[in-house]
Amino acid sequence: MKKWEELVRKVVPYVPGEQPDQPDMIKLNTNENPYPPAPGVQRALRELDVDTLRLYPDPTSSQLVDVIAGYYQVSSSQVFVGVGSDDVLAMAFMTFFNGTDPLLFPDITYSFYDVWADLFRIPYQQIPLNDKFQIEPSDYFSENTRNGGIIFPNPNAPTGAEMTQRDVESILQHNPDVVVIVDEAYVDFGAESALPLIEKYENLLVVQTFSKSRSMAGMRIGYAMGSEKLINYMNDVKYSFNSYTMDRTALSLGVEAVKDDAYFKKTLKDIIETREWVKEELKALDFVFEDSKANFIFASHKMVPAKEIYEALRQAHIYVRYFQKPRIDNYLRISIGTREEMELFLDFLKKFLKSDR
């Protein structure tokens, strides 16, 4: 090894879901929204003044911050925006988790958390979910597990399980001296947000995204809401890292996405209704799963190994997510597509499960 290589920061990177590009595929592996962005987003893109791209964007992202604050009825000083929730979470890790006690998060969860912890040299401890893939709040109480911070998704990923606001608050009550981050990437699909608690707990940061429920995964817009003190600290780190994180196009389209609430609610309703229908269909095919409040279902078949089903689906250009990891290597994470896509998916499963294989 060369001398300079000894100084390289070496990490095992996050592995995103497969991104195939086939005209006949059904893509149910990365939890993308199956519906297009709001009409106002499309209109704003068509009317974009390309000449403005020679100018730097607003470093404060004030227009987008203000519209998010208005939508959620919080102060603009309580909102932080970034390039997808991954960027927002990375900024939060750098800002808040700098002690010697471990950061706590579940053992089965969003697999970027341990990557960031390794990257930023943050000690961490993974807390096992229970047998029903649920978080046990008491496992995170500071008197039971000493820690330097806490993060978990709600609903959790990849399980889709929801923690009640009461349970979230119990974790906050038992951890007044560290920052608690609730990653709500999937909250709009029927779960209860922790957002009302930010007025009560200044150490709570709630993180959401435009990628899932607002159909803008390709635009990369994420945001956090918390006390003014938390947001100020995050902005200090952001402006020390990259003052112009949000480009002009993202800011403009993000504003339009928030404005069209009727379209937002309609697509959510369609996805939730499809999810509930798919649950019943999967049960009839002998799949088992805990209830999901996300735009995906985390399921295992009673007889057929998940990997076998995954590979058969993939050969048919139907993509779901398979994790070859302890405890979950016999489960598939199935994103909810349109009704038509899910009908084709289920038709394939019915034929495959009846075949001799």
GROMACS .gro file of C-alpha atoms in nm, residues 274-287 289 339 342 346-347 349-350:
model
   21
  274THR     CA    1  -5.389  -0.010  -0.349
  275ARG     CA    2  -5.165  -0.110  -0.058
  276GLU     CA    3  -5.459  -0.233   0.149
  277TRP     CA    4  -5.593  -0.434  -0.145
  278VAL     CA    5  -5.249  -0.588  -0.211
  279LYS     CA    6  -5.225  -0.690   0.156
  280GLU     CA    7  -5.537  -0.901   0.124
  281GLU     CA    8  -5.422  -1.053  -0.205
  282LEU     CA    9  -5.084  -1.147  -0.059
  283LYS     CA   10  -5.246  -1.306   0.245
  284ALA     CA   11  -5.455  -1.523   0.010
  285LEU     CA   12  -5.131  -1.637  -0.154
  286ASP     CA   13  -4.985  -1.746   0.183
  287PHE     CA   14  -4.758  -1.447   0.238
  289PHE     CA   15  -4.618  -0.975   0.709
  339ARG     CA   16  -5.331  -0.075  -0.947
  342MET     CA   17  -4.983  -0.458  -0.885
  346LEU     CA   18  -4.996  -1.058  -0.840
  347ASP     CA   19  -5.090  -1.245  -1.159
  349LEU     CA   20  -4.710  -1.465  -0.834
  350LYS     CA   21  -5.027  -1.672  -0.867
   0.00000   0.00000   0.00000
